[in-house]
PDB file of C-alpha atoms in Angstrom:
ATOM      1  CA  MET A   1      97.664 116.148 116.376  1.00 52.00           C
ATOM      2  CA  VAL A   2      96.371 112.872 117.047  1.00 45.00           C
ATOM      3  CA  PRO A   3      92.820 113.712 115.509  1.00 45.00           C
ATOM      4  CA  SER A   4      94.382 114.753 112.382  1.00 44.00           C
ATOM      5  CA  LEU A   5      96.774 111.837 112.003  1.00 41.00           C
ATOM      6  CA  LEU A   6      93.641 109.424 112.466  1.00 37.00           C
ATOM      7  CA  PHE A   7      91.726 111.643 109.932  1.00 37.00           C
ATOM      8  CA  LEU A   8      94.488 111.344 107.364  1.00 39.00           C
ATOM      9  CA  SER A   9      94.561 107.444 108.054  1.00 41.00           C
ATOM     10  CA  ILE A  10      90.851 107.121 107.311  1.00 39.00           C
ATOM     11  CA  VAL A  11      90.664 109.168 103.970  1.00 36.00           C
ATOM     12  CA  PRO A  12      92.435 106.435 101.809  1.00 38.00           C
ATOM     13  CA  LEU A  13      90.050 104.114 103.201  1.00 35.00           C
ATOM     14  CA  LEU A  14      86.993 106.106 102.514  1.00 34.00           C
ATOM     15  CA  VAL A  15      88.373 106.770  98.992  1.00 33.00           C
ATOM     16  CA  SER A  16      88.699 103.109  98.320  1.00 35.00           C
ATOM     17  CA  ALA A  17      85.083 102.604  99.464  1.00 36.00           C
ATOM     18  CA  TYR A  18      83.750 105.281  97.141  1.00 35.00           C
ATOM     19  CA  VAL A  19      85.699 103.986  94.069  1.00 37.00           C
ATOM     20  CA  HIS A  20      84.735 100.391  94.780  1.00 42.00           C
ATOM     21  CA  ASN A  21      81.109 101.343  95.177  1.00 47.00           C
ATOM     22  CA  ASN A  22      81.007 103.493  92.046  1.00 48.00           C
ATOM     23  CA  ILE A  23      82.240 101.203  89.796  1.00 61.00           C
ATOM     24  CA  ASP A  24      81.034 101.055  86.468  1.00 76.00           C
ATOM     25  CA  CYS A  25      79.939  97.552  85.046  1.00 80.00           C
ATOM     26  CA  HIS A  26      78.769  96.661  81.668  1.00 81.00           C
ATOM     27  CA  ALA A  27      75.649  94.546  81.369  1.00 88.00           C
ATOM     28  CA  CYS A  28      76.125  90.979  80.660  1.00 91.00           C
ATOM     29  CA  ALA A  29      75.331  89.327  77.396  1.00 90.00           C
ATOM     30  CA  SER A  30      72.335  87.375  76.554  1.00 91.00           C
ATOM     31  CA  GLY A  31      72.574  84.007  78.141  1.00 90.00           C
ATOM     32  CA  TRP A  32      74.958  85.310  80.746  1.00 94.00           C
ATOM     33  CA  THR A  33      73.694  86.201  84.467  1.00 92.00           C
ATOM     34  CA  SER A  34      75.355  89.447  86.449  1.00 93.00           C
ATOM     35  CA  TYR A  35      76.724  89.413  89.921  1.00 93.00           C
ATOM     36  CA  ASP A  36      79.212  91.764  91.683  1.00 91.00           C
ATOM     37  CA  CYS A  37      80.578  93.093  88.455  1.00 92.00           C
ATOM     38  CA  LYS A  38      80.968  89.593  87.152  1.00 92.00           C
ATOM     39  CA  CYS A  39      79.087  87.837  84.488  1.00 95.00           C
ATOM     40  CA  TYR A  40      78.150  84.100  84.867  1.00 94.00           C
ATOM     41  CA  ARG A  41      77.173  81.439  82.318  1.00 94.00           C
ATOM     42  CA  PRO A  42      76.145  78.071  83.412  1.00 93.00           C
ATOM     43  CA  PHE A  43      76.561  74.850  80.575  1.00 94.00           C
ATOM     44  CA  GLN A  44      74.617  71.900  81.339  1.00 92.00           C
ATOM     45  CA  VAL A  45      76.617  69.706  78.934  1.00 93.00           C
ATOM     46  CA  PRO A  46      79.022  67.580  81.011  1.00 95.00           C
ATOM     47  CA  LYS A  47      82.795  68.263  80.403  1.00 97.00           C
ATOM     48  CA  THR A  48      86.191  67.296  81.797  1.00 97.00           C
ATOM     49  CA  TRP A  49      87.604  70.175  83.769  1.00 96.00           C
ATOM     50  CA  MET A  50      90.116  70.962  81.206  1.00 96.00           C
ATOM     51  CA  GLU A  51      87.349  71.027  78.388  1.00 98.00           C
ATOM     52  CA  ALA A  52      85.284  73.198  80.334  1.00 98.00           C
ATOM     53  CA  GLU A  53      87.979  75.764  80.996  1.00 97.00           C
ATOM     54  CA  ASP A  54      88.904  75.746  77.110  1.00 98.00           C
ATOM     55  CA  ILE A  55      85.014  76.261  76.318  1.00 98.00           C
ATOM     56  CA  CYS A  56      85.271  79.125  78.784  1.00 97.00           C
ATOM     57  CA  ALA A  57      88.402  80.604  77.193  1.00 96.00           C
ATOM     58  CA  ASP A  58      86.334  80.588  73.707  1.00 97.00           C
ATOM     59  CA  TYR A  59      84.204  83.391  75.630  1.00 95.00           C
ATOM     60  CA  GLY A  60      86.797  85.028  77.226  1.00 94.00           C
ATOM     61  CA  ALA A  61      85.966  83.821  80.335  1.00 95.00           C
ATOM     62  CA  HIS A  62      87.635  81.301  83.112  1.00 96.00           C
ATOM     63  CA  LEU A  63      85.760  78.610  85.010  1.00 96.00           C
ATOM     64  CA  SER A  64      84.092  80.577  87.902  1.00 94.00           C
ATOM     65  CA  SER A  65      86.541  81.646  90.921  1.00 90.00           C
ATOM     66  CA  VAL A  66      84.830  81.756  94.376  1.00 88.00           C
ATOM     67  CA  TYR A  67      86.035  84.453  96.976  1.00 84.00           C
ATOM     68  CA  ASP A  68      83.500  84.233  99.574  1.00 84.00           C
ATOM     69  CA  GLU A  69      80.589  82.726 101.085  1.00 82.00           C
ATOM     70  CA  SER A  70      78.020  84.671  99.295  1.00 87.00           C
ATOM     71  CA  GLU A  71      79.364  84.461  95.992  1.00 87.00           C
ATOM     72  CA  ALA A  72      79.295  80.588  96.889  1.00 84.00           C
ATOM     73  CA  ASP A  73      75.571  81.016  97.459  1.00 86.00           C
ATOM     74  CA  PHE A  74      75.166  83.073  94.450  1.00 89.00           C
ATOM     75  CA  LEU A  75      76.499  80.284  92.276  1.00 88.00           C
ATOM     76  CA  ALA A  76      74.814  77.279  94.281  1.00 84.00           C
ATOM     77  CA  ASN A  77      71.558  79.262  93.690  1.00 86.00           C
ATOM     78  CA  LEU A  78      72.213  79.768  89.615  1.00 87.00           C
ATOM     79  CA  VAL A  79      72.985  76.022  89.651  1.00 85.00           C
ATOM     80  CA  ASN A  80      69.763  75.344  91.196  1.00 83.00           C
ATOM     81  CA  CYS A  81      67.552  77.436  89.244  1.00 84.00           C
ATOM     82  CA  THR A  82      69.172  77.057  85.703  1.00 79.00           C
ATOM     83  CA  MET A  83      70.591  73.601  85.618  1.00 69.00           C
ATOM     84  CA  LEU A  84      69.618  69.752  85.943  1.00 63.00           C
ATOM     85  CA  SER A  85      73.107  68.753  87.484  1.00 76.00           C
ATOM     86  CA  ARG A  86      73.598  69.525  90.734  1.00 78.00           C
ATOM     87  CA  THR A  87      77.424  69.330  90.750  1.00 87.00           C
ATOM     88  CA  VAL A  88      79.661  71.998  88.428  1.00 91.00           C
ATOM     89  CA  TRP A  89      83.152  72.546  87.734  1.00 94.00           C
ATOM     90  CA  THR A  90      84.572  75.914  89.465  1.00 92.00           C
ATOM     91  CA  GLY A  91      87.874  77.420  88.418  1.00 92.00           C
ATOM     92  CA  GLY A  92      89.641  75.781  91.551  1.00 89.00           C
ATOM     93  CA  PHE A  93      92.646  73.016  90.826  1.00 87.00           C
ATOM     94  CA  MET A  94      95.522  71.332  92.620  1.00 82.00           C
ATOM     95  CA  ARG A  95      98.221  69.575  90.838  1.00 76.00           C
ATOM     96  CA  GLU A  96      99.364  66.154  92.441  1.00 71.00           C
ATOM     97  CA  TYR A  97     103.009  67.706  93.016  1.00 67.00           C
ATOM     98  CA  GLU A  98     101.650  71.286  94.727  1.00 70.00           C
ATOM     99  CA  ASP A  99     100.155  71.367  98.252  1.00 68.00           C
ATOM    100  CA  SER A 100      97.868  74.419  97.412  1.00 72.00           C
ATOM    101  CA  LEU A 101      94.643  75.373  95.687  1.00 79.00           C
ATOM    102  CA  GLN A 102      94.779  77.846  92.958  1.00 83.00           C
ATOM    103  CA  TRP A 103      91.978  79.433  90.713  1.00 88.00           C
ATOM    104  CA  THR A 104      92.434  79.360  86.899  1.00 89.00           C
ATOM    105  CA  ASP A 105      91.843  83.041  86.528  1.00 86.00           C
ATOM    106  CA  GLY A 106      95.225  83.422  88.598  1.00 83.00           C
ATOM    107  CA  THR A 107      93.859  85.183  91.630  1.00 78.00           C
ATOM    108  CA  ARG A 108      94.884  84.170  95.104  1.00 73.00           C
ATOM    109  CA  TRP A 109      93.430  81.249  96.808  1.00 75.00           C
ATOM    110  CA  GLY A 110      91.763  82.232  99.856  1.00 73.00           C
ATOM    111  CA  PHE A 111      88.287  80.609  99.815  1.00 69.00           C
ATOM    112  CA  PRO A 112      86.800  78.442 100.893  1.00 63.00           C
ATOM    113  CA  THR A 113      89.158  77.622 103.866  1.00 61.00           C
ATOM    114  CA  GLU A 114      88.455  73.847 103.675  1.00 65.00           C
ATOM    115  CA  ILE A 115      88.371  71.552 101.019  1.00 66.00           C
ATOM    116  CA  PRO A 116      87.635  67.684 100.927  1.00 64.00           C
ATOM    117  CA  LYS A 117      90.706  65.680 100.217  1.00 64.00           C
ATOM    118  CA  HIS A 118      90.934  63.444  97.563  1.00 63.00           C
ATOM    119  CA  PRO A 119      92.602  59.891  98.030  1.00 63.00           C
ATOM    120  CA  GLY A 120      95.892  59.490  96.316  1.00 65.00           C
ATOM    121  CA  ASP A 121      98.516  61.534  94.400  1.00 62.00           C
ATOM    122  CA  VAL A 122      96.574  62.660  91.852  1.00 72.00           C
ATOM    123  CA  ASP A 123      95.447  66.360  90.135  1.00 80.00           C
ATOM    124  CA  VAL A 124      92.152  67.483  91.791  1.00 86.00           C
ATOM    125  CA  CYS A 125      89.610  70.059  90.603  1.00 90.00           C
ATOM    126  CA  LEU A 126      86.853  71.425  92.608  1.00 89.00           C
ATOM    127  CA  ALA A 127      83.398  71.396  92.198  1.00 90.00           C
ATOM    128  CA  LEU A 128      80.579  73.189  93.716  1.00 87.00           C
ATOM    129  CA  ASP A 129      77.501  70.987  94.762  1.00 83.00           C
ATOM    130  CA  TYR A 130      74.584  72.711  95.656  1.00 75.00           C
ATOM    131  CA  ARG A 131      73.138  70.221  97.456  1.00 73.00           C
ATOM    132  CA  ARG A 132      75.504  69.192  99.795  1.00 60.00           C
ATOM    133  CA  LYS A 133      76.838  72.728 100.329  1.00 61.00           C
ATOM    134  CA  PRO A 134      79.005  73.267  98.663  1.00 68.00           C
ATOM    135  CA  TRP A 135      82.405  71.627  97.837  1.00 79.00           C
ATOM    136  CA  LYS A 136      83.927  68.440  96.400  1.00 84.00           C
ATOM    137  CA  SER A 137      87.194  67.567  95.103  1.00 85.00           C
ATOM    138  CA  LEU A 138      87.049  65.534  91.905  1.00 88.00           C
ATOM    139  CA  LEU A 139      89.559  64.034  89.389  1.00 90.00           C
ATOM    140  CA  CYS A 140      89.895  66.398  86.839  1.00 92.00           C
ATOM    141  CA  SER A 141      88.797  63.805  84.249  1.00 94.00           C
ATOM    142  CA  THR A 142      85.337  63.464  85.691  1.00 94.00           C
ATOM    143  CA  ARG A 143      82.685  64.888  83.312  1.00 96.00           C
ATOM    144  CA  ASN A 144      80.423  67.957  85.001  1.00 94.00           C
ATOM    145  CA  ALA A 145      78.349  70.901  83.970  1.00 94.00           C
ATOM    146  CA  PHE A 146      79.764  74.239  84.497  1.00 95.00           C
ATOM    147  CA  ILE A 147      79.954  77.917  85.054  1.00 94.00           C
ATOM    148  CA  CYS A 148      82.009  80.330  83.271  1.00 96.00           C
ATOM    149  CA  GLN A 149      82.760  83.755  84.771  1.00 95.00           C
ATOM    150  CA  LYS A 150      84.114  87.255  83.290  1.00 94.00           C
ATOM    151  CA  SER A 151      84.509  90.353  84.287  1.00 89.00           C
ATOM    152  CA  ALA A 152      81.775  93.077  83.642  1.00 83.00           C
ATOM    153  CA  LEU A 153      83.897  96.192  84.276  1.00 67.00           C
ATOM    154  CA  GLU A 154      84.163  99.110  82.026  1.00 50.00           C
ATOM    155  CA  GLU A 155      87.706  99.196  80.834  1.00 39.00           C
TER     156      GLU A 155
END
């Protein structure tokens, strides 16, 4: 009885892993770089965080969300290889009246776990600095290069 219950509890995990590893992704358009079924495009022209998010939206994208250390490393390498700027906007932000960070694509915050605090009660936005590895919280009105991200999953 116990072995069959164990088997039945493992089956959903195996199916989930199979489906996740066999997802069909679209190729990214010219100028975009593929990573983990997402497409990324760096922009070198410095913009405020909101201006950058608006430009991303014009491409059907958002400022990049970062879900784990390997994705942070990928973005840091993308910045290092393709851009003159060492600091870029990501989609992380925190409003002055809130106490937790959010991503512009609506996904739940979980990484990075520690963000440098910014003095004062102001809106702050999250930037990636590939040399300082990796995070800065900056005034959202600061101008930085940025990276847009959109899904490459087939619909």
